[in-house]
Tab-separated table of C-alpha atoms in Angstrom:
chain	number	residue	atom	x	y	z
A	290	MET	CA	5.296	-27.957	13.246
A	291	HIS	CA	1.322	-27.295	12.794
A	292	PRO	CA	-0.336	-25.759	9.946
A	293	VAL	CA	-1.905	-22.414	10.221
A	294	ARG	CA	-4.649	-20.638	7.792
A	295	ASP	CA	-5.377	-17.303	6.605
A	296	ARG	CA	-7.215	-15.825	4.262
A	297	ALA	CA	-4.328	-13.792	1.973
A	298	LEU	CA	-4.537	-11.806	-1.223
A	299	VAL	CA	-1.336	-12.725	-3.974
A	300	LEU	CA	0.879	-10.176	-4.213
A	301	ARG	CA	3.221	-11.332	-6.739
A	302	THR	CA	5.228	-14.976	-7.305
A	303	HIS	CA	8.356	-15.726	-8.339
A	304	ASP	CA	9.899	-19.035	-9.979
A	305	LEU	CA	11.644	-20.921	-8.109
A	306	GLY	CA	13.600	-24.222	-9.312
A	307	GLU	CA	12.086	-26.531	-12.255
A	308	ALA	CA	8.664	-26.511	-10.522
A	309	ASP	CA	7.772	-24.663	-7.608
A	310	ARG	CA	6.874	-21.089	-6.463
A	311	ILE	CA	7.696	-18.415	-4.451
A	312	ILE	CA	4.363	-16.499	-3.394
A	313	THR	CA	4.168	-13.039	-1.492
A	314	MET	CA	0.537	-12.461	0.141
A	315	LEU	CA	-0.931	-10.327	2.194
A	316	CYS	CA	-2.895	-11.658	5.339
A	317	TYR	CA	-5.316	-10.951	7.571
A	318	GLU	CA	-3.602	-11.711	10.739
A	319	HIS	CA	-0.195	-12.411	9.512
A	320	GLY	CA	0.432	-9.703	7.457
A	321	ILE	CA	3.098	-10.498	4.940
A	322	VAL	CA	3.759	-13.962	4.382
A	323	ARG	CA	6.311	-15.610	1.665
A	324	GLY	CA	5.688	-19.309	1.508
A	325	VAL	CA	6.595	-22.029	-1.211
A	326	GLY	CA	4.206	-23.507	-3.524
A	327	LYS	CA	5.678	-26.831	-4.311
A	328	ALA	CA	5.181	-28.371	-7.415
A	329	VAL	CA	2.270	-25.102	-8.460
A	330	ARG	CA	3.868	-25.047	-11.599
A	331	ARG	CA	3.866	-28.573	-12.712
A	332	THR	CA	0.369	-29.305	-14.952
A	333	ARG	CA	-1.035	-31.120	-12.480
A	334	SER	CA	-0.753	-29.128	-9.645
A	335	LYS	CA	-3.970	-29.078	-7.571
A	336	PHE	CA	-3.610	-25.890	-6.841
A	337	GLY	CA	-1.072	-23.925	-8.831
A	338	SER	CA	-3.526	-21.895	-10.932
A	339	ARG	CA	-5.448	-20.328	-7.514
A	340	LEU	CA	-1.748	-18.523	-6.293
A	341	GLU	CA	-1.584	-15.659	-8.888
A	342	PRO	CA	-1.413	-12.125	-8.147
A	343	PHE	CA	-4.910	-10.071	-7.754
A	344	THR	CA	-6.118	-13.339	-6.478
A	345	PHE	CA	-7.827	-13.698	-2.804
A	346	VAL	CA	-7.753	-17.052	-1.236
A	347	GLU	CA	-7.898	-19.176	1.661
A	348	VAL	CA	-4.678	-20.735	2.163
A	349	GLN	CA	-3.079	-23.207	4.603
A	350	PHE	CA	0.883	-23.013	5.379
A	351	VAL	CA	3.734	-23.709	7.991
A	352	PRO	CA	5.341	-21.597	9.028
A	353	SER	CA	9.079	-21.795	9.093
A	354	LYS	CA	11.040	-22.280	12.084
A	355	ARG	CA	13.532	-19.408	11.983
A	356	SER	CA	10.298	-17.010	11.483
A	357	LEU	CA	8.862	-18.381	14.376
A	358	ALA	CA	12.213	-17.886	16.466
A	359	MET	CA	12.523	-14.497	14.859
A	360	GLY	CA	8.701	-13.486	15.449
A	361	SER	CA	7.880	-15.343	18.075
A	362	GLY	CA	5.072	-16.449	16.170
A	363	ALA	CA	3.566	-12.952	15.808
A	364	PRO	CA	0.769	-11.791	13.593
A	365	GLY	CA	3.356	-9.964	10.854
A	366	MET	CA	5.512	-11.922	11.311
A	367	VAL	CA	5.056	-15.674	9.943
A	368	GLY	CA	7.286	-16.569	7.181
A	369	LEU	CA	8.912	-13.176	7.460
A	370	GLY	CA	11.005	-13.058	11.175
A	371	THR	CA	11.796	-9.411	10.195
A	372	PRO	CA	10.228	-6.955	7.257
A	373	PHE	CA	9.910	-8.643	3.780
A	374	GLY	CA	10.695	-12.173	3.802
A	375	SER	CA	14.331	-12.456	5.950
A	376	GLY	CA	13.083	-14.938	8.324
A	377	GLY	CA	12.620	-17.469	5.511
A	378	LEU	CA	9.972	-19.461	3.383
A	379	ALA	CA	6.857	-20.864	4.820
A	380	ILE	CA	5.406	-24.003	2.981
A	381	ILE	CA	1.808	-23.477	1.476
A	382	GLN	CA	-0.291	-26.734	1.351
A	383	GLN	CA	-3.298	-25.595	0.511
A	384	ALA	CA	-5.216	-22.773	-1.343
A	385	GLU	CA	-8.977	-21.907	-2.068
A	386	THR	CA	-10.048	-19.247	-4.060
A	387	ILE	CA	-12.595	-17.230	-2.601
A	388	GLU	CA	-12.203	-14.691	-5.562
A	389	THR	CA	-9.979	-13.544	-8.163
A	390	TYR	CA	-9.533	-10.020	-9.969
A	391	ALA	CA	-6.723	-10.972	-12.111
A	392	PRO	CA	-8.524	-11.037	-15.816
A	393	GLN	CA	-10.338	-7.511	-14.911
A	394	ILE	CA	-6.877	-6.023	-14.098
A	395	THR	CA	-4.955	-7.725	-16.692
A	396	GLY	CA	-6.997	-6.787	-19.431
A	397	ASP	CA	-6.684	-2.929	-18.561
A	398	TRP	CA	-3.436	-1.271	-18.460
A	399	ARG	CA	-4.343	1.447	-16.226
A	400	ALA	CA	-6.450	-0.775	-13.848
A	401	TYR	CA	-3.194	-2.759	-13.709
A	402	THR	CA	-0.817	-0.271	-12.923
A	403	ALA	CA	-3.299	0.946	-10.442
A	404	ALA	CA	-3.058	-2.292	-8.930
A	405	CYS	CA	0.521	-2.970	-8.625
A	406	ALA	CA	0.976	0.392	-7.441
A	407	MET	CA	-1.510	-0.212	-4.620
A	408	MET	CA	0.146	-3.856	-3.780
A	409	GLU	CA	3.799	-1.880	-3.190
A	410	ALA	CA	2.241	0.176	-1.186
A	411	ALA	CA	0.525	-2.339	1.215
A	412	GLU	CA	3.553	-4.193	1.096
A	413	HIS	CA	5.224	-1.299	2.900
A	414	LEU	CA	2.444	0.031	5.355
A	415	ALA	CA	0.867	-2.914	6.127
A	416	GLY	CA	2.669	-4.844	9.188
A	417	GLY	CA	0.221	-7.051	11.027
A	418	GLU	CA	-3.155	-4.670	9.961
A	419	PRO	CA	-5.448	-6.693	8.756
A	420	ARG	CA	-7.726	-3.361	7.554
A	421	ILE	CA	-5.699	-2.965	4.953
A	422	LEU	CA	-6.125	-6.206	3.741
A	423	ARG	CA	-9.904	-5.370	3.411
A	424	MET	CA	-9.140	-1.867	2.022
A	425	LEU	CA	-7.311	-3.792	-1.233
A	426	VAL	CA	-10.131	-6.089	-1.492
A	427	LEU	CA	-12.485	-3.634	-1.811
A	428	ALA	CA	-9.885	-1.583	-4.141
A	429	PHE	CA	-9.090	-4.407	-6.241
A	430	ARG	CA	-12.861	-5.041	-6.617
A	431	SER	CA	-13.773	-1.530	-7.541
A	432	LEU	CA	-10.852	-1.696	-10.315
A	433	ALA	CA	-12.267	-5.218	-11.501
A	434	GLU	CA	-16.069	-3.457	-11.429
A	435	ALA	CA	-14.623	-0.261	-13.622
A	436	ARG	CA	-16.480	2.076	-11.217
A	437	ARG	CA	-14.017	4.209	-10.622
A	438	ASP	CA	-11.013	6.300	-12.488
A	439	PRO	CA	-8.613	3.642	-11.150
A	440	SER	CA	-5.656	6.126	-10.592
A	441	LEU	CA	-7.974	7.780	-7.934
A	442	VAL	CA	-9.182	4.584	-6.239
A	443	ALA	CA	-5.322	4.019	-5.778
A	444	VAL	CA	-4.877	7.283	-4.631
A	445	SER	CA	-7.692	7.193	-2.241
A	446	PHE	CA	-6.791	3.479	-1.113
A	447	MET	CA	-3.114	4.961	0.010
A	448	LEU	CA	-4.567	7.881	1.642
A	449	ARG	CA	-6.655	5.107	3.715
A	450	ALA	CA	-3.480	2.887	4.110
A	451	LEU	CA	-0.997	6.217	5.306
A	452	GLN	CA	-4.025	6.653	7.913
A	453	VAL	CA	-4.477	3.420	9.290
A	454	ALA	CA	-0.401	3.134	9.476
A	455	GLY	CA	-0.718	6.338	11.622
A	456	TRP	CA	0.516	8.715	9.033
A	457	GLU	CA	-2.532	10.332	7.339
A	458	PRO	CA	-1.594	13.602	6.106
A	459	VAL	CA	-2.641	17.161	7.998
A	460	LEU	CA	-5.160	18.580	5.260
A	461	LEU	CA	-7.279	21.131	6.600
A	462	ALA	CA	-5.137	22.449	9.462
A	463	CYS	CA	-1.538	23.173	9.778
A	464	ALA	CA	0.369	20.393	10.343
A	465	ARG	CA	3.091	21.821	12.762
A	466	CYS	CA	0.881	24.174	15.228
A	467	GLY	CA	-2.860	22.904	14.542
A	468	VAL	CA	-4.234	25.934	12.985
A	469	VAL	CA	-7.615	25.198	11.451
A	470	GLY	CA	-7.109	26.476	7.708
A	471	PRO	CA	-7.229	25.926	4.688
A	472	HIS	CA	-3.709	26.789	4.150
A	473	ARG	CA	-1.886	27.586	0.766
A	474	ALA	CA	1.297	25.869	1.542
A	475	TYR	CA	2.195	22.462	1.745
A	476	HIS	CA	5.139	20.290	3.281
A	477	VAL	CA	5.664	16.740	2.560
A	478	PRO	CA	8.077	16.222	5.804
A	479	SER	CA	6.172	17.972	7.843
A	480	GLY	CA	3.051	16.176	7.267
A	481	GLY	CA	0.837	18.102	5.123
A	482	ALA	CA	-0.516	21.303	4.992
A	483	VAL	CA	1.136	24.299	7.201
A	484	CYS	CA	0.494	27.727	7.599
A	485	VAL	CA	2.329	30.874	6.516
A	486	HIS	CA	4.017	31.183	10.091
A	487	CYS	CA	5.298	27.311	10.054
A	488	ARG	CA	5.817	27.349	6.293
A	489	PRO	CA	9.177	25.860	6.394
A	490	PRO	CA	11.921	26.276	3.291
A	491	GLY	CA	11.020	24.445	-0.223
A	492	ALA	CA	6.885	23.862	0.899
A	493	LEU	CA	5.067	23.659	-2.177
A	494	THR	CA	2.067	25.655	-2.560
A	495	PRO	CA	-0.531	23.310	-4.381
A	496	ARG	CA	-3.335	24.540	-7.082
A	497	GLN	CA	-6.479	25.796	-4.617
A	498	GLY	CA	-8.404	23.178	-3.648
A	499	THR	CA	-6.090	20.294	-3.715
A	500	PRO	CA	-6.182	19.819	0.521
A	501	GLU	CA	-9.814	19.491	0.173
A	502	VAL	CA	-9.613	16.798	-2.668
A	503	LEU	CA	-7.275	14.717	-0.622
A	504	ASP	CA	-10.045	15.356	2.014
A	505	ALA	CA	-12.556	14.087	-0.139
A	506	LEU	CA	-10.428	10.899	-1.236
A	507	LEU	CA	-9.855	9.735	1.975
A	508	ARG	CA	-13.296	10.103	3.456
A	509	GLY	CA	-14.894	8.794	0.125
A	510	ARG	CA	-16.663	12.078	-0.934
A	511	TRP	CA	-16.601	10.999	-4.666
A	512	ASP	CA	-18.917	13.526	-5.909
A	513	VAL	CA	-16.106	15.973	-4.703
A	514	VAL	CA	-13.446	14.319	-6.504
A	515	GLU	CA	-15.033	13.839	-9.225
A	516	ALA	CA	-16.141	17.065	-9.841
A	517	ALA	CA	-12.352	18.729	-9.159
A	518	PRO	CA	-10.453	20.009	-12.375
A	519	GLU	CA	-7.729	17.440	-14.405
A	520	GLN	CA	-4.918	19.390	-12.625
A	521	VAL	CA	-6.143	19.619	-8.988
A	522	LEU	CA	-6.295	15.539	-9.172
A	523	ARG	CA	-3.089	15.350	-10.724
A	524	GLN	CA	-1.572	17.232	-7.833
A	525	ALA	CA	-3.412	15.396	-5.194
A	526	SER	CA	-1.842	12.235	-6.607
A	527	GLN	CA	1.456	13.313	-6.328
A	528	LEU	CA	1.455	14.882	-2.885
A	529	VAL	CA	0.104	11.263	-2.160
A	530	VAL	CA	2.698	9.395	-3.660
A	531	ALA	CA	5.553	11.627	-2.062
A	532	HIS	CA	3.976	10.782	1.493
A	533	VAL	CA	4.221	7.028	0.989
A	534	GLN	CA	7.809	7.641	-0.239
A	535	TRP	CA	8.503	9.765	2.330
A	536	HIS	CA	7.150	7.674	5.286
A	537	THR	CA	8.175	3.921	4.025
A	538	GLU	CA	12.288	5.773	2.668
A	539	ARG	CA	11.662	3.760	-0.331
A	540	SER	CA	11.272	4.737	-3.798
A	541	LEU	CA	8.560	2.153	-4.718
A	542	HIS	CA	8.545	1.950	-8.462
A	543	THR	CA	5.061	1.855	-9.807
A	544	LEU	CA	3.808	4.409	-7.766
A	545	PRO	CA	4.883	7.513	-9.748
A	546	LEU	CA	3.287	5.997	-12.989
A	547	LEU	CA	-0.219	7.182	-11.487
A	548	ALA	CA	0.387	11.034	-12.206
A	549	GLY	CA	3.366	11.558	-12.575
A	550	GLU	CA	6.350	12.596	-10.536
A	551	GLY	CA	6.193	16.360	-11.469
A	552	ASP	CA	7.762	18.676	-9.134
A	553	VAL	CA	6.829	17.264	-5.770
A	554	ARG	CA	9.919	14.965	-5.520
A	555	ARG	CA	12.383	17.514	-5.071
A	556	HIS	CA	9.959	19.097	-1.946
A	557	THR	CA	10.145	15.426	0.040
A	558	GLN	CA	13.613	16.180	1.524
A	559	ALA	CA	13.318	17.815	4.971
A	560	PRO	CA	15.784	20.677	5.379
A	561	THR	CA	18.285	21.196	8.173
A	562	GLY	CA	16.377	21.802	11.270
A	563	THR	CA	12.588	20.699	10.142
A	564	PRO	CA	10.816	17.687	11.950
A	565	ASN	CA	11.455	14.053	10.528
A	566	ARG	CA	8.962	11.626	10.362
A	567	LYS	CA	6.419	11.287	13.190
A	568	ASP	CA	7.534	8.179	15.559
A	569	HIS	CA	4.712	5.559	15.430
A	570	SER	CA	4.492	2.271	17.063
A	571	HIS	CA	3.343	0.217	13.791
A	572	GLY	CA	4.543	-2.596	11.631
A	573	ALA	CA	5.842	-0.876	8.246
A	574	SER	CA	9.531	-1.516	7.357
A	575	ALA	CA	11.474	1.678	7.483
């Protein structure tokens, strides 16, 4: 079987046996790849130190036969077959460091928490979409340079990842009828802001300016974001976390640490008669 080359961001690692390691990577052309680095934990390993979390690498690997049989070699399926590695493990042969963000990120607990939250969200939202890897690399670079508040960098990344996945929240119009806002009510299962006529039971009433701050985070208008009150930023972060968890149908472990769960979580269950998630043709796992 022929090896393939790709650029990838190492998301996490797990020890395997005495000297091997399982590497989970987000690749440009192949989506999420889980592969084995043979003997990378030995001191003589030529590339073991390059396969660490928060490292951007050029990697060469041999896809598993099972993943090719299940996924037909399609982007987003190498080493997977079905999402999150159930199609067998690739064999990693080479890795060259392009850029590493580990020293700066691991040296700051807020940056580390934000990076872990972004990696967890990316793994569940990426599919075979290369834009999410590009956005994640830029976000890690921002964390390493300490240019922005780490939690806001993470929230901005997740909003953009939701947009790429086809699940962009509706912020400045009614998510149900399309009437232009701003609207005071917000309902995550409906897709975002809702008008007074469409407001379902259980909808939130966010603080004034929260949808506008979310829109600014999505569009990178940092002057608006940095001028917002702390309470508004906190609630905006909670709403984004709720959107990610709603669409992935997973309780993601690190995301709530960004801003605390507050009262948002109990509003993310769709009441009877409320439309469920929009059906998008995207590779994210549900």
